[in-house]
mmCIF file with all atom_site columns, C-alpha atoms in Angstrom:
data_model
loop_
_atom_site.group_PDB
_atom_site.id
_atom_site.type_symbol
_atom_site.label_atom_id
_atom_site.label_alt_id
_atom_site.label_comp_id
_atom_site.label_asym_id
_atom_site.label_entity_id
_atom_site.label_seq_id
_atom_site.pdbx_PDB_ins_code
_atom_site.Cartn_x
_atom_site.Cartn_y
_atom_site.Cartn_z
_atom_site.occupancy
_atom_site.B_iso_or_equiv
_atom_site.pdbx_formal_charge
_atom_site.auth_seq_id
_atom_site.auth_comp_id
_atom_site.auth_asym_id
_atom_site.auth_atom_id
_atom_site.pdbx_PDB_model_num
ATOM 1   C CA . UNK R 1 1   ? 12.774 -19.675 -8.330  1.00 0.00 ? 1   UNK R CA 1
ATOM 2   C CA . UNK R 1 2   ? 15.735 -17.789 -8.296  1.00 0.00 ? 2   UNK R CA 1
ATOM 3   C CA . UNK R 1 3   ? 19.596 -18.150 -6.955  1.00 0.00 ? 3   UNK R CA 1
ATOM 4   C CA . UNK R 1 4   ? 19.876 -15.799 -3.729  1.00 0.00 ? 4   UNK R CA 1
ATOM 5   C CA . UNK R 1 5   ? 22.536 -13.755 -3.783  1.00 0.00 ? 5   UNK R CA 1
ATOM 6   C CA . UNK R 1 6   ? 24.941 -13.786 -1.074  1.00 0.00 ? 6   UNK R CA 1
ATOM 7   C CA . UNK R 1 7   ? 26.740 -10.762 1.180   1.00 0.00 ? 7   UNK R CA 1
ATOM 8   C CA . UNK R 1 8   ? 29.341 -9.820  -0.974  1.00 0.00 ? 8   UNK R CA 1
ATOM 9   C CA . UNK R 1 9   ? 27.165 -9.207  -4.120  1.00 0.00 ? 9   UNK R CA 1
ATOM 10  C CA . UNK R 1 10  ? 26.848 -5.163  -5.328  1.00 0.00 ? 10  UNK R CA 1
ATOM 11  C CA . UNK R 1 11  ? 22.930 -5.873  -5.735  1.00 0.00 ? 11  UNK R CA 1
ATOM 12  C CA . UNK R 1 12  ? 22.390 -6.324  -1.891  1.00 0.00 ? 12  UNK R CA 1
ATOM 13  C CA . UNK R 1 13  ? 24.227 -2.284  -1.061  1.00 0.00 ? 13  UNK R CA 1
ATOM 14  C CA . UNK R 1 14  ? 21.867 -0.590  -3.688  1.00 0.00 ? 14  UNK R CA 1
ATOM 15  C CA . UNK R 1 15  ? 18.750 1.639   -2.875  1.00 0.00 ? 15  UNK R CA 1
ATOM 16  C CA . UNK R 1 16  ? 16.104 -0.122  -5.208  1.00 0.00 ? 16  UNK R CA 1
ATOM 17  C CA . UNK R 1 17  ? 14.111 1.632   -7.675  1.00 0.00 ? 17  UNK R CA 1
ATOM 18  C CA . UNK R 1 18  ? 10.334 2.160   -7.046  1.00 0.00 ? 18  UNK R CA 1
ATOM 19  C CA . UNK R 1 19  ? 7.755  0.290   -9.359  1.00 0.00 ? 19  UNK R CA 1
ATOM 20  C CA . UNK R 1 20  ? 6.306  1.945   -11.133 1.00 0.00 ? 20  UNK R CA 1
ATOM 21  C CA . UNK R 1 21  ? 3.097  0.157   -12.593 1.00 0.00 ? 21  UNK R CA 1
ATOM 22  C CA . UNK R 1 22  ? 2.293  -2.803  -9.879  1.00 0.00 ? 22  UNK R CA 1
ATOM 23  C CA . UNK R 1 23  ? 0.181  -5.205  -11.860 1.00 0.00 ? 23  UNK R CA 1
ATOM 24  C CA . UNK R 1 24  ? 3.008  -4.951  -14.888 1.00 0.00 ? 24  UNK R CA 1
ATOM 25  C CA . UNK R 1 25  ? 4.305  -8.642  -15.650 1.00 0.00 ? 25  UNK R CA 1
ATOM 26  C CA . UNK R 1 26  ? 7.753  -7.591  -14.912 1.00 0.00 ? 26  UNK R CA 1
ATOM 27  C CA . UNK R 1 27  ? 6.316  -7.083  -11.374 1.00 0.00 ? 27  UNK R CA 1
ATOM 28  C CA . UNK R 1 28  ? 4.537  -10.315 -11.043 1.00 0.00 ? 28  UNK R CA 1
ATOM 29  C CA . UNK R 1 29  ? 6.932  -12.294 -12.186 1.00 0.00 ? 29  UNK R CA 1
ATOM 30  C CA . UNK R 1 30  ? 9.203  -11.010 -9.629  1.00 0.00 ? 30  UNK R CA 1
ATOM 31  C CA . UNK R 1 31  ? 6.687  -11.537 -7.082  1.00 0.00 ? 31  UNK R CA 1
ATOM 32  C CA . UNK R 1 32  ? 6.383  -15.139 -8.210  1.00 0.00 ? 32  UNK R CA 1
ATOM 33  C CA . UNK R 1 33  ? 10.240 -15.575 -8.062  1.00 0.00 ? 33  UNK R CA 1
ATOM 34  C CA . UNK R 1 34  ? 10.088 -14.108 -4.212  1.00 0.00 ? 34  UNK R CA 1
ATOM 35  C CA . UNK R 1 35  ? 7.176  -16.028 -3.160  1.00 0.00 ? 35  UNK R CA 1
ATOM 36  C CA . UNK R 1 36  ? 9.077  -19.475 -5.023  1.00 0.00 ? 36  UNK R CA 1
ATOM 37  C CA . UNK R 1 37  ? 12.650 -18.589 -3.686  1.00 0.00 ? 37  UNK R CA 1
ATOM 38  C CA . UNK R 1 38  ? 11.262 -18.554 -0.377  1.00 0.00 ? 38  UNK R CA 1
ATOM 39  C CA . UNK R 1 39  ? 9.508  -21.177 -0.028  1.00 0.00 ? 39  UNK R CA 1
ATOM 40  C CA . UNK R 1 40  ? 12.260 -23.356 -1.995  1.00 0.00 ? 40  UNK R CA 1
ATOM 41  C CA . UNK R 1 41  ? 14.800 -22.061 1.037   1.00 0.00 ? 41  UNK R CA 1
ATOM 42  C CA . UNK R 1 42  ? 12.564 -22.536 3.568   1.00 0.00 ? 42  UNK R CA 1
ATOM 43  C CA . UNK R 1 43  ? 11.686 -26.255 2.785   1.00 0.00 ? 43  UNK R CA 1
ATOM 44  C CA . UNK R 1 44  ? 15.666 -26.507 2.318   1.00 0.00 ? 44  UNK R CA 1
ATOM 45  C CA . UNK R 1 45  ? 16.980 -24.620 5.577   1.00 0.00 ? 45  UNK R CA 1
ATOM 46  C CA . UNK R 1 46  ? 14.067 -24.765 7.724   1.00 0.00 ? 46  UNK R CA 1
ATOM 47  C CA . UNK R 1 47  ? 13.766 -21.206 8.430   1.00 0.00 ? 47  UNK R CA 1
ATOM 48  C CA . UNK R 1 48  ? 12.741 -18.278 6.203   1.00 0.00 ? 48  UNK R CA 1
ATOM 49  C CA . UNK R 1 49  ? 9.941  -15.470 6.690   1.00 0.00 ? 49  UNK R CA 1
ATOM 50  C CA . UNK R 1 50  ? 10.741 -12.536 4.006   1.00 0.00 ? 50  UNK R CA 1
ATOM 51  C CA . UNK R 1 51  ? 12.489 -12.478 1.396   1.00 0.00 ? 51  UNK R CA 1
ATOM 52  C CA . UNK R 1 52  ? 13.159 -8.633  -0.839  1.00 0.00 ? 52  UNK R CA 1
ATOM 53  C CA . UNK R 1 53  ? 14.036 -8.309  -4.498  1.00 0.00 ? 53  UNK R CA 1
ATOM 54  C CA . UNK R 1 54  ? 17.860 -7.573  -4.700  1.00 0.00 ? 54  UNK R CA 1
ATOM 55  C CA . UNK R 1 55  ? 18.211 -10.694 -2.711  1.00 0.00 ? 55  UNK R CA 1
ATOM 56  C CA . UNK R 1 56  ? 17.283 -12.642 -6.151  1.00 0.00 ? 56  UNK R CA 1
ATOM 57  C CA . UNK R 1 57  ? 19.366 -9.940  -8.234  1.00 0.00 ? 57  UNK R CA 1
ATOM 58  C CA . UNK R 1 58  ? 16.095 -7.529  -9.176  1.00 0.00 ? 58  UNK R CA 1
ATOM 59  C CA . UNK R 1 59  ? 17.137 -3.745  -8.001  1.00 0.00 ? 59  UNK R CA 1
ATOM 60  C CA . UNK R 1 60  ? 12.853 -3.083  -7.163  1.00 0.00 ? 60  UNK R CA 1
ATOM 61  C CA . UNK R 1 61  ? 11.065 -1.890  -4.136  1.00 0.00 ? 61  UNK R CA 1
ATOM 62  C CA . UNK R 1 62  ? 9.259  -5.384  -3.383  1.00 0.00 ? 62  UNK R CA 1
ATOM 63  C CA . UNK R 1 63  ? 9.467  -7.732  -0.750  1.00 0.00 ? 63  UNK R CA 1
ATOM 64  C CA . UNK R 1 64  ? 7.343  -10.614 -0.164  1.00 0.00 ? 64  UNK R CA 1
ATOM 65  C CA . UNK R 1 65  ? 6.488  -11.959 3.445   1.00 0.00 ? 65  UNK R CA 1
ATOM 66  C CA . UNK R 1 66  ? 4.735  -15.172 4.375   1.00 0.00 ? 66  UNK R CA 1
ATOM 67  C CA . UNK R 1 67  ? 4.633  -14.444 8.760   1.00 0.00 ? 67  UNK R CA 1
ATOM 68  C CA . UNK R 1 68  ? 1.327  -13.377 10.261  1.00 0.00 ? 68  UNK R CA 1
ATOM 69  C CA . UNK R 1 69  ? 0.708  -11.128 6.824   1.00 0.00 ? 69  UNK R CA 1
ATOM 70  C CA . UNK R 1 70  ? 1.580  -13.128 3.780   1.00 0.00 ? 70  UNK R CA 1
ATOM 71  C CA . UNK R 1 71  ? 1.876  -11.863 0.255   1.00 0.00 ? 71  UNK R CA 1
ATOM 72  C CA . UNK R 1 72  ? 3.673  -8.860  -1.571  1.00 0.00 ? 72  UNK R CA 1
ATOM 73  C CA . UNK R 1 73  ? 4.413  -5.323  -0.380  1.00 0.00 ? 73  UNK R CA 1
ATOM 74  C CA . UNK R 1 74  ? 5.468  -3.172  -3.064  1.00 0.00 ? 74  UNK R CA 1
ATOM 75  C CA . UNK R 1 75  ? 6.971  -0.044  -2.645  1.00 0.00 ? 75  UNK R CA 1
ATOM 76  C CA . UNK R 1 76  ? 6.568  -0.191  0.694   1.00 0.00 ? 76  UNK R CA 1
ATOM 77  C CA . UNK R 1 77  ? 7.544  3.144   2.982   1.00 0.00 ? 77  UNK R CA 1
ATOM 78  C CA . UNK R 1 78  ? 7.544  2.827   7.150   1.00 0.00 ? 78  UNK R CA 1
ATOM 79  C CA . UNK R 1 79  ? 4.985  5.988   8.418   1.00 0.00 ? 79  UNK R CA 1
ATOM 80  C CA . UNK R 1 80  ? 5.845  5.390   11.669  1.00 0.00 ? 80  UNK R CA 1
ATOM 81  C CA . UNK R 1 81  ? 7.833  3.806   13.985  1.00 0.00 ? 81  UNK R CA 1
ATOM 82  C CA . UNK R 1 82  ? 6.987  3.038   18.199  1.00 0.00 ? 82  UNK R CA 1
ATOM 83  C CA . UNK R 1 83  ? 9.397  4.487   20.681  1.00 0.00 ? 83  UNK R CA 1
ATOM 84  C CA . UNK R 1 84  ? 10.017 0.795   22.032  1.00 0.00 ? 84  UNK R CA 1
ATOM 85  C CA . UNK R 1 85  ? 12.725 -1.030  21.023  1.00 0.00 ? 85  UNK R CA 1
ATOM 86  C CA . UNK R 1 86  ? 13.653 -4.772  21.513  1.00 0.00 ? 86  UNK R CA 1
ATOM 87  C CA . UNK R 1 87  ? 16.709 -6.922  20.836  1.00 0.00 ? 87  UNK R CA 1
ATOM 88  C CA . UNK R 1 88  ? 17.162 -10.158 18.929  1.00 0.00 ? 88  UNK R CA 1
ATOM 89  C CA . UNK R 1 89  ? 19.334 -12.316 16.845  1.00 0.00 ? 89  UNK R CA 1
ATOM 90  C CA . UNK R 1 90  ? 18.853 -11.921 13.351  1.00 0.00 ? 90  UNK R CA 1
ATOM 91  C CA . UNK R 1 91  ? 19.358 -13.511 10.611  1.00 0.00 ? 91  UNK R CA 1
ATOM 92  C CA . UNK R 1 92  ? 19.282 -13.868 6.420   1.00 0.00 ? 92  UNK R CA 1
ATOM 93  C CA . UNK R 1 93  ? 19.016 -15.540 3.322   1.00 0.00 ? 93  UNK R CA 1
ATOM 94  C CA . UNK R 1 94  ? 22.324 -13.532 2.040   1.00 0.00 ? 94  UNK R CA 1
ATOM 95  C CA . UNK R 1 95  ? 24.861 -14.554 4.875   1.00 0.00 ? 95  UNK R CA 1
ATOM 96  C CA . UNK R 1 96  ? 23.016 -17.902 6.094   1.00 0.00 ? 96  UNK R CA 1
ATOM 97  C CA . UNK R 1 97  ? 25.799 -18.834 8.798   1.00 0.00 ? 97  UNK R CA 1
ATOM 98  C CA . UNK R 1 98  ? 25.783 -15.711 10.468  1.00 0.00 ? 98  UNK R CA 1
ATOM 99  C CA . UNK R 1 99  ? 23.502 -14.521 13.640  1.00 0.00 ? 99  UNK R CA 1
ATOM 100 C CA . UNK R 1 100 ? 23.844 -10.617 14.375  1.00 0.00 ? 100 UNK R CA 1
ATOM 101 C CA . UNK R 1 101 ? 22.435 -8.745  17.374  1.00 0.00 ? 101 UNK R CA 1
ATOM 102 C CA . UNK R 1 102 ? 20.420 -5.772  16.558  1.00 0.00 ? 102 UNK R CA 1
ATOM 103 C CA . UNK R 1 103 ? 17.934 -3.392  17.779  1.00 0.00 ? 103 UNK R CA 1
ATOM 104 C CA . UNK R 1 104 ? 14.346 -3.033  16.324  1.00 0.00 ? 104 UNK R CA 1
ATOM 105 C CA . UNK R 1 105 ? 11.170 -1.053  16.684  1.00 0.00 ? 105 UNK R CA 1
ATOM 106 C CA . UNK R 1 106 ? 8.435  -2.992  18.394  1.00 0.00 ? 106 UNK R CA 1
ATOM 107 C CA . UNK R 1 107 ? 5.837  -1.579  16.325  1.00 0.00 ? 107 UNK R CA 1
ATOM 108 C CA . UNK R 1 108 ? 5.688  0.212   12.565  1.00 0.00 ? 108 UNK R CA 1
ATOM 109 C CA . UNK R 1 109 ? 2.988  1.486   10.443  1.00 0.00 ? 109 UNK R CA 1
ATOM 110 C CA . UNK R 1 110 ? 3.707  0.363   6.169   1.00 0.00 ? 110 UNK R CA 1
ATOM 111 C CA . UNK R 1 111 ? 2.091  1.594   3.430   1.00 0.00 ? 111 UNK R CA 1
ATOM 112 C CA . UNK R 1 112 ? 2.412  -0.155  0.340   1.00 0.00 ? 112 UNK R CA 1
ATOM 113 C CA . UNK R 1 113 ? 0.404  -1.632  -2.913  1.00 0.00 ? 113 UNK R CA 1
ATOM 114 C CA . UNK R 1 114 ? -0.406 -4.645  -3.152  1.00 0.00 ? 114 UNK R CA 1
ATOM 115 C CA . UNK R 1 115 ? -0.307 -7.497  -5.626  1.00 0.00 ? 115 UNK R CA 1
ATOM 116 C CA . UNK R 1 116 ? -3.022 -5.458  -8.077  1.00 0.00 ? 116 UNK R CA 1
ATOM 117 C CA . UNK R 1 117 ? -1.467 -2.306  -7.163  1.00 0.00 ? 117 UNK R CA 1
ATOM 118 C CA . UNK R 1 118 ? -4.421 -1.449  -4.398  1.00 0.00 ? 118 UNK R CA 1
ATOM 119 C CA . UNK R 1 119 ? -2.743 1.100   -1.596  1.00 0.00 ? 119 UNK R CA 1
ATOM 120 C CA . UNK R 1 120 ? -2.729 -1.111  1.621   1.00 0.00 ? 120 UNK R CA 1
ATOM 121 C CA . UNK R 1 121 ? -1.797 -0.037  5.098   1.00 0.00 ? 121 UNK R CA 1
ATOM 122 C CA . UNK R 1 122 ? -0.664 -1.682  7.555   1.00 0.00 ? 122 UNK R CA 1
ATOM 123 C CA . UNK R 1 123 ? 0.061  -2.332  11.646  1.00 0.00 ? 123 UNK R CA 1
ATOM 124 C CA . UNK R 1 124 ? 3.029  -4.338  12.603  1.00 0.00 ? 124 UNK R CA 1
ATOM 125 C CA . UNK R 1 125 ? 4.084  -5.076  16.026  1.00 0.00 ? 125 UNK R CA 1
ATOM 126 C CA . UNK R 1 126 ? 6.447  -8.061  17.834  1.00 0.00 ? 126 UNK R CA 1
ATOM 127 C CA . UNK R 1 127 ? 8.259  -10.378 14.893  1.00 0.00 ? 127 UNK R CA 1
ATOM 128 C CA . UNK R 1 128 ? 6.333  -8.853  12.056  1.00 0.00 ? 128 UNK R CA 1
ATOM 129 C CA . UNK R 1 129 ? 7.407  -5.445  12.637  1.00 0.00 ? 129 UNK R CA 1
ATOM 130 C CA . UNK R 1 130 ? 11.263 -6.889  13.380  1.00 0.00 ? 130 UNK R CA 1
ATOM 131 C CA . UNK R 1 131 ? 10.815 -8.990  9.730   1.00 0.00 ? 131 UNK R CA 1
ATOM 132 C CA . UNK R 1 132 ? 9.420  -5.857  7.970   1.00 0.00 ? 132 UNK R CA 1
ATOM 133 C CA . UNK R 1 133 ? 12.174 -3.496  8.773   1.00 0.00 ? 133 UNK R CA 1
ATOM 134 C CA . UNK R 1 134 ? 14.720 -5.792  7.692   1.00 0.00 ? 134 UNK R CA 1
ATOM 135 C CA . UNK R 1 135 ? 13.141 -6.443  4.848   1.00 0.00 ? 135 UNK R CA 1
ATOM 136 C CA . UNK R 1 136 ? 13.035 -2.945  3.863   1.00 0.00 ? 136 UNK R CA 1
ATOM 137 C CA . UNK R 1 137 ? 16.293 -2.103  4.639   1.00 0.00 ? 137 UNK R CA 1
ATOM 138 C CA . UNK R 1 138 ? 17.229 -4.602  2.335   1.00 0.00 ? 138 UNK R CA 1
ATOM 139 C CA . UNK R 1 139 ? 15.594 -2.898  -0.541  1.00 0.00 ? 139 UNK R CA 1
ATOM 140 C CA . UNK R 1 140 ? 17.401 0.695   0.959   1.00 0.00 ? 140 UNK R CA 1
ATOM 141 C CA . UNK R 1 141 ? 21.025 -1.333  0.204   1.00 0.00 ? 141 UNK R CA 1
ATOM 142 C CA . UNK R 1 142 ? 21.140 -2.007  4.231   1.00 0.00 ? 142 UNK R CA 1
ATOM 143 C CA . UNK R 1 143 ? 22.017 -5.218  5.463   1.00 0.00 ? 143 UNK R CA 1
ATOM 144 C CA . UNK R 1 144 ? 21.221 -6.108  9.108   1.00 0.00 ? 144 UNK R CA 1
ATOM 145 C CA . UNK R 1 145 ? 25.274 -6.874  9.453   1.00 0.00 ? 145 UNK R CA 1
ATOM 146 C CA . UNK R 1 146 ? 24.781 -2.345  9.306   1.00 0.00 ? 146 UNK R CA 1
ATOM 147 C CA . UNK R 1 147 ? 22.603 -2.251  12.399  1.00 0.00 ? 147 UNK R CA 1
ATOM 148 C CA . UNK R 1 148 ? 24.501 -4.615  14.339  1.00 0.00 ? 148 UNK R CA 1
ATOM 149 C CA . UNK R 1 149 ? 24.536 -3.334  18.598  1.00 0.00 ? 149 UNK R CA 1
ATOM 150 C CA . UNK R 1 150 ? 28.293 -3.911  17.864  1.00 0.00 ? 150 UNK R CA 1
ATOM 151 C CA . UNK R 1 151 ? 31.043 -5.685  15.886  1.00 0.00 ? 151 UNK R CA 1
ATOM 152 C CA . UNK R 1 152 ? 31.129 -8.440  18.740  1.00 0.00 ? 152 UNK R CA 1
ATOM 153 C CA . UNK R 1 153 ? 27.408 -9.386  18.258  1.00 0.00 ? 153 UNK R CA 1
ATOM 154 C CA . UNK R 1 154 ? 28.617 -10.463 14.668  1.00 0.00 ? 154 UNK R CA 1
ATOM 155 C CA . UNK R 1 155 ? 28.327 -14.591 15.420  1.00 0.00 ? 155 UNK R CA 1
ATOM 156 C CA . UNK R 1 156 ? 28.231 -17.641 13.794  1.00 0.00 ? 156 UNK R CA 1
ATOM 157 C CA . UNK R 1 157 ? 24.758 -19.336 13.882  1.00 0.00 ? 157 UNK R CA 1
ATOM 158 C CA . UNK R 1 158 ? 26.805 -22.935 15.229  1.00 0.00 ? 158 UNK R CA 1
ATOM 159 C CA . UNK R 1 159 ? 28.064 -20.758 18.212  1.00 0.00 ? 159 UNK R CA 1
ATOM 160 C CA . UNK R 1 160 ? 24.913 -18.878 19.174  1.00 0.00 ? 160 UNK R CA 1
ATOM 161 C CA . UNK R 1 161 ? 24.867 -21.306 22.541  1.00 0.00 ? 161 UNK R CA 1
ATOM 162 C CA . UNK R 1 162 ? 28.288 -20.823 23.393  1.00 0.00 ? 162 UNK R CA 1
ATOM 163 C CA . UNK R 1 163 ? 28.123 -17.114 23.027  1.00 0.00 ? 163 UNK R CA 1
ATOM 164 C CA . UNK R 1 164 ? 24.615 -16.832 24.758  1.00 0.00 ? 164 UNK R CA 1
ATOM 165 C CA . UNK R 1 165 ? 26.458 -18.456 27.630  1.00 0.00 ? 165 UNK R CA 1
ATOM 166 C CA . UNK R 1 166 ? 29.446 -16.206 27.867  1.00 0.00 ? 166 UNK R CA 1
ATOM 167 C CA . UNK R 1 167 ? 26.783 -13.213 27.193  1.00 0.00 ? 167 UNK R CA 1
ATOM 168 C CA . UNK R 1 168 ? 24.857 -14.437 30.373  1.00 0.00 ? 168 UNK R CA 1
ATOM 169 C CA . UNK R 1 169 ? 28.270 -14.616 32.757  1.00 0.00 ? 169 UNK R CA 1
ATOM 170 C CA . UNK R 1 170 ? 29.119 -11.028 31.499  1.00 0.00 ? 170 UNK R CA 1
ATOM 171 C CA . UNK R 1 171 ? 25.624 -9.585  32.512  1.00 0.00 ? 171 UNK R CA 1
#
């Protein structure tokens, strides 16, 4: 388990290096301190999908999902995104008390290698398309704070109901 590192750190803005040889212990041992740092925060916060390597200080093209898929995507490059797009409020590890409003694809194509470096491809629609692509962006030094509709969908998670109301009457 590792110490997440929070908006503000250099580690989160930098386009990660590719890996180069996936089975290398330097690679699994970052997998194991994704798959333990998530489940650590999720047991402690309740909440917690995906978690990518320069959110636990490690400058490498892995992330590691437990949602529908679960396990490690290394390298991982989107092939192709649907035209569709759909709104939420999302969240992360890095800045914990903030909600931001942002616009995703509702379905991607991944490829990636896997654990014991096996290319893997893959179909994502709904959340697990919306969790992939922020999870990659993370690992491309772009936080979902970037893709935010606008600087007014930038909330506090405490006043999500408060806002969602005054979002409603504006409508």
């Amino acid at each position: 388990m590792q110490p997440i590192r929070l908006l503000g750190d250099p580690v989160l803005r930098t386009k990660c290096r590719s890996v180069k040889v996936a089975g290398s212990p330097t690679g699994q041992q970052t997998i194991e301190d994704l798959r333990d740092t998530l489940s650590d925060f999720r047991s402690r916060k309740g909440f917690g999908r995906g978690i990518a390597a320069p959110q636990i200080g490690v400058s490498e093209r892995i992330i590691f999902v437990d949602f529908e898929y679960s396990g490690p995507l290394i390298n991982p490059k989107i092939l192709a995104r649907s035209k569709g797009m759909f709104e939420l409020w999302d969240d992360c590890f890095s800045f914990p008390d903030l909600l931001v409003r942002v616009r995703r694809h509702t379905g991607i194509e991944v490829v990636f290698l896997d654990a014991e470096g096996k290319r893997q491809r893959l179909q994502a629609r709904g959340a697990l398309s919306e969790l992939l692509q922020h999870e990659i962006d993370h690992i491309d030094g772009i936080l979902a704070l970037d893709r935010a509709i606008s600087p007014r969908h930038i909330i506090l998670r405490s006043e999500l109901g408060r806002f969602e109301g005054l979002h409603r009457k504006e409508r």
